[in-house]
Short mmCIF file of N, CA and C in Angstrom, two decimals:
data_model
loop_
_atom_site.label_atom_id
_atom_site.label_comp_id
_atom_site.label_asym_id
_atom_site.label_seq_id
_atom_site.Cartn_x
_atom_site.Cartn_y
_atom_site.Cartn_z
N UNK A 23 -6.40 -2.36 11.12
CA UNK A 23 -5.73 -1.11 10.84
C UNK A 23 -6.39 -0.48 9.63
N UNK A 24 -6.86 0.60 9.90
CA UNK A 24 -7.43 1.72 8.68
C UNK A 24 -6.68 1.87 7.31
N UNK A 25 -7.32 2.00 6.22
CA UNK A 25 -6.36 3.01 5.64
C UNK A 25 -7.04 3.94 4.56
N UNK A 26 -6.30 5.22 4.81
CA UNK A 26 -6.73 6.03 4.68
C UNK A 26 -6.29 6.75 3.45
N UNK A 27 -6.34 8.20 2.63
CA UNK A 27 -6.47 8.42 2.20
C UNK A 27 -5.51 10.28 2.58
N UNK A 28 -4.64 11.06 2.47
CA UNK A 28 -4.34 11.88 2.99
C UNK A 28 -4.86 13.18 1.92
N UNK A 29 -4.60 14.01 2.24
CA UNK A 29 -5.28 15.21 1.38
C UNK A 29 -4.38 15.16 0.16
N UNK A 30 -3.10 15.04 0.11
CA UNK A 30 -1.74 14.96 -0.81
C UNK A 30 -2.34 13.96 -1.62
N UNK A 31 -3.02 13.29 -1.41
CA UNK A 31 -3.02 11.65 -2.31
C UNK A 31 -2.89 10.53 -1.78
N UNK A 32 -1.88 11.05 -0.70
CA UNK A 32 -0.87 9.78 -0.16
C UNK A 32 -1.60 8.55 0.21
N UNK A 33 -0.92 7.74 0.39
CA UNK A 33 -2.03 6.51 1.61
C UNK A 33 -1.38 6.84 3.15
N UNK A 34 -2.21 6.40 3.97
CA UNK A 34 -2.13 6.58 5.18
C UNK A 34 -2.48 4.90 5.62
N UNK A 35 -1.62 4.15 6.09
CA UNK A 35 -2.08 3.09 6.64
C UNK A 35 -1.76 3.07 8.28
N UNK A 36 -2.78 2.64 9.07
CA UNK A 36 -2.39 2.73 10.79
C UNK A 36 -1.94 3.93 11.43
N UNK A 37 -2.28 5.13 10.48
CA UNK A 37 -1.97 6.34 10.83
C UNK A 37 -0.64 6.63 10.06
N UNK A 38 0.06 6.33 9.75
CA UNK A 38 1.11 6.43 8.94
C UNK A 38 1.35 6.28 7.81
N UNK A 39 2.24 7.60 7.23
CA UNK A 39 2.36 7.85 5.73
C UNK A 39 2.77 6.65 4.82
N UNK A 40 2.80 5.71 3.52
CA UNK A 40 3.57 4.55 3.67
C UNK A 40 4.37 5.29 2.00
N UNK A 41 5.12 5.53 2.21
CA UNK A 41 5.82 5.53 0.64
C UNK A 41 5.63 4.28 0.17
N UNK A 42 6.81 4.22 -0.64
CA UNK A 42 7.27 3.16 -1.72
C UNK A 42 8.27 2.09 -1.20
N UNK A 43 9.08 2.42 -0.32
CA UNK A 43 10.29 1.75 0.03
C UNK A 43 9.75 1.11 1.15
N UNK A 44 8.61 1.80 2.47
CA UNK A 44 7.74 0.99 3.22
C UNK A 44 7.19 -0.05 2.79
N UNK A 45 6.17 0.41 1.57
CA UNK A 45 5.33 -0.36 0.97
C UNK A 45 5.93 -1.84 0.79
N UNK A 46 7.16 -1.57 -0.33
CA UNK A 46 8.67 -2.66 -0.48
C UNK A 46 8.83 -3.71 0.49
N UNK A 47 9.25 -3.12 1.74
CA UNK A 47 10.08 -3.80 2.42
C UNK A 47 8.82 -4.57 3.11
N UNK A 48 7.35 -3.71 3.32
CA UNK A 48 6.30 -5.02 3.88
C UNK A 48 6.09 -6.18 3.22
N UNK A 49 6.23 -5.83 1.48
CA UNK A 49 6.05 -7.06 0.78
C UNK A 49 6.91 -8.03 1.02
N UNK A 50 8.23 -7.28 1.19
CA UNK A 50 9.20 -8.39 1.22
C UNK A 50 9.35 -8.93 2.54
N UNK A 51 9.53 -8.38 3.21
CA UNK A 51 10.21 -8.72 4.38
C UNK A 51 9.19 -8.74 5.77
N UNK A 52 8.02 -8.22 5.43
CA UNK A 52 6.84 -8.48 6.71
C UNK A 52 5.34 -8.43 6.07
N UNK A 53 5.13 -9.87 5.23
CA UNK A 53 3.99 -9.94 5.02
C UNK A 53 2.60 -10.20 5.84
N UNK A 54 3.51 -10.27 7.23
CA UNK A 54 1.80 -10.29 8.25
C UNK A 54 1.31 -8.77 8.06
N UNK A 55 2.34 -7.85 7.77
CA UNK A 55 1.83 -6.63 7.65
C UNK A 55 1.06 -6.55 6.73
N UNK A 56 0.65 -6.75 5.48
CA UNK A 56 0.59 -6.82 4.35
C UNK A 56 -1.03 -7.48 4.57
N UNK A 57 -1.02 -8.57 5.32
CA UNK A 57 -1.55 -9.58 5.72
C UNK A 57 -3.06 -8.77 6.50
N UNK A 58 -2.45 -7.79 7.13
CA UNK A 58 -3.01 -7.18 8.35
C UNK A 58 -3.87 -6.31 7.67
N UNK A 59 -3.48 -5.44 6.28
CA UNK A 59 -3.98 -4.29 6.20
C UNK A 59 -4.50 -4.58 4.48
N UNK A 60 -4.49 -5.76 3.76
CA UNK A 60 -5.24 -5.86 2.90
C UNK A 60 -5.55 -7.45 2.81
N UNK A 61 -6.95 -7.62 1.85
CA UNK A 61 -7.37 -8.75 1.75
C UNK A 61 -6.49 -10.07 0.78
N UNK A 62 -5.97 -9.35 -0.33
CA UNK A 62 -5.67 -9.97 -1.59
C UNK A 62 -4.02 -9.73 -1.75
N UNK A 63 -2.78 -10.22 -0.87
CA UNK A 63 -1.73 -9.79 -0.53
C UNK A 63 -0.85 -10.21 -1.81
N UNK A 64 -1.12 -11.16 -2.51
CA UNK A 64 -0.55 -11.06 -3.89
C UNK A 64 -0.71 -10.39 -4.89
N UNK A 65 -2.00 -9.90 -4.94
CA UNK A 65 -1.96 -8.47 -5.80
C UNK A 65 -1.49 -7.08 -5.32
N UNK A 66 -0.94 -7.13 -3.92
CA UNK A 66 -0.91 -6.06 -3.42
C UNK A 66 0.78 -5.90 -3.76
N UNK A 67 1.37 -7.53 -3.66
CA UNK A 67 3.06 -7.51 -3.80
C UNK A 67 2.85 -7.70 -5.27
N UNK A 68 2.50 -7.95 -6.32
CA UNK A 68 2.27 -8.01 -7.61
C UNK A 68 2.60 -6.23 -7.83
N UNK A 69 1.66 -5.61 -7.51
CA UNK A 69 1.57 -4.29 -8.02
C UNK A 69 2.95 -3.42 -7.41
N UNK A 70 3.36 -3.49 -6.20
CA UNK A 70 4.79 -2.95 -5.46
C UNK A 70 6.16 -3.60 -6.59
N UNK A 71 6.28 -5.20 -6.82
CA UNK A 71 7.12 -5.34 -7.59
C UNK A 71 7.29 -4.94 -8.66
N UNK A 72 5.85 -4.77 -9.40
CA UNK A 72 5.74 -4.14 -11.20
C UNK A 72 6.88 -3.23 -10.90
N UNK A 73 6.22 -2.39 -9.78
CA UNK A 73 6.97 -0.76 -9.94
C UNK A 73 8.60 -0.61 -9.34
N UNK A 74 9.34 -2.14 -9.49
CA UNK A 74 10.74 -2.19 -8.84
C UNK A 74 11.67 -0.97 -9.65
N UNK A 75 11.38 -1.29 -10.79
CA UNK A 75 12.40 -0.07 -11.25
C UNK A 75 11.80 1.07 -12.13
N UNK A 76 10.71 1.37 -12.03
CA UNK A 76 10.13 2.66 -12.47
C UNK A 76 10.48 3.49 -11.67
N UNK A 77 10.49 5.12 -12.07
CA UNK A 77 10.95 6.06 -11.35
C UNK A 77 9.86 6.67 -10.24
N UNK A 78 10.29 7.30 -9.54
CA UNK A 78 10.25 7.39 -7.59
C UNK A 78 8.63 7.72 -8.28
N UNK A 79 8.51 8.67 -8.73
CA UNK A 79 7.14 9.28 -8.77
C UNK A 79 6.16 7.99 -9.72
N UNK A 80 6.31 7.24 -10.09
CA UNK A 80 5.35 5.94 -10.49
C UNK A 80 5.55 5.13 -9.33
N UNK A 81 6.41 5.18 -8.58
CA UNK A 81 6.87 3.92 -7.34
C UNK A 81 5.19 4.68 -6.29
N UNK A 82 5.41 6.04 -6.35
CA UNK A 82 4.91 6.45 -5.07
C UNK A 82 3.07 6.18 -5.70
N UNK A 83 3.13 6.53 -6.72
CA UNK A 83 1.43 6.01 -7.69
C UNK A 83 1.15 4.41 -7.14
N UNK A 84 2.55 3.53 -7.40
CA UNK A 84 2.08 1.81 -6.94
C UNK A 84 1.18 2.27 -5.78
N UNK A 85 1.60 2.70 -4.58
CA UNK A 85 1.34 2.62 -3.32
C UNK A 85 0.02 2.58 -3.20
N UNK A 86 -0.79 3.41 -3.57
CA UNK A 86 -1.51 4.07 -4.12
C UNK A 86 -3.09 2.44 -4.82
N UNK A 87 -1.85 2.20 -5.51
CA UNK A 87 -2.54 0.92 -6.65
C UNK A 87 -1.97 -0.61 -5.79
N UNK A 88 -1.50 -0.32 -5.11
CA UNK A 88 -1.71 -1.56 -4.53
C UNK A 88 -2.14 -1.50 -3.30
N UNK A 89 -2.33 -0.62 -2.71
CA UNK A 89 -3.28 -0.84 -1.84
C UNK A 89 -5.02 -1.51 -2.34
N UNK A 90 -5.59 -0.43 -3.36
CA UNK A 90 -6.50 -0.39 -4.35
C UNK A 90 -6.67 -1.96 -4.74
N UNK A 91 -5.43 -2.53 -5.00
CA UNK A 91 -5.24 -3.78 -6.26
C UNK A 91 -5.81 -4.74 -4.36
N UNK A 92 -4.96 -4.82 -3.78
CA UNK A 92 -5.20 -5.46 -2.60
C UNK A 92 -6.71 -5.56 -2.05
N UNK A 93 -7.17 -4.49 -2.38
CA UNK A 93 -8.59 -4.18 -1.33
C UNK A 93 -8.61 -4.39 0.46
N UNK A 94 -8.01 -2.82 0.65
CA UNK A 94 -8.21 -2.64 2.22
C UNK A 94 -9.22 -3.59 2.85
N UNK A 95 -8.47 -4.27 4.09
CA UNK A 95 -9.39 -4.89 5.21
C UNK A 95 -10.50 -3.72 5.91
N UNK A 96 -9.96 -2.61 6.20
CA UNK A 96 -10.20 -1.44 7.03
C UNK A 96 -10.26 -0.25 6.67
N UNK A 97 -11.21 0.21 5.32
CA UNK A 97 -11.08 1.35 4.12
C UNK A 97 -11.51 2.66 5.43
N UNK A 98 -10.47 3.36 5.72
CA UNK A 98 -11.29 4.68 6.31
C UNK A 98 -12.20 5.34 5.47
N UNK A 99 -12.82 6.85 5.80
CA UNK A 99 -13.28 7.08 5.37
C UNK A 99 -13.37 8.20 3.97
N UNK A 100 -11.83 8.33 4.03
CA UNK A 100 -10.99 8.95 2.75
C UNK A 100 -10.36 8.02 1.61
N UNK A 101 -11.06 6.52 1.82
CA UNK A 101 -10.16 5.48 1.49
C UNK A 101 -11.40 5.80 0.19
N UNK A 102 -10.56 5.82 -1.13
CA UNK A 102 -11.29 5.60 -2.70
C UNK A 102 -10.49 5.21 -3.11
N UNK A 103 -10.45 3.89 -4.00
CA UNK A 103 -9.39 3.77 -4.93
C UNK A 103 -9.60 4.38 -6.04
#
């Protein structure tokens, strides 16, 4: 699964937008996902937990940095950390 890079900033993983609360619940609750779409899945849940209680707009930056912190399996071609 790709991931990408959207014009907004956003990440795009498998075609889909991933906020913060996505991002969350893969760490927690479906790490094959996690598994699937980066190499280094403890830095990827390292960087999602830092940002448990920082506010929405640093939550939505993690996403961002842990993908980055992780290092995509499948960097499209908008993918820069």
């Amino acid at each position: 699964m790709s991931v990408e890079i959207a014009e907004d900033g956003a990440v795009v993983a498998a075609g889909h937008r991933v906020d913060y609360a996505t991002a969350h619940t893969w760490a927690v609750d479906n790490p094959e996902k996690i598994t699937s779409l980066v190499e280094d899945t403890k830095a990827f849940v390292t960087v999602i937990a830092a940002a448990e209680a920082a506010p929405a707009e640093q939550q939505q930056a993690a996403v961002r940095e842990a993908f980055a912190a992780g290092r995509p399996q499948q960097p499209g071609a908008s993918w820069s950390p």
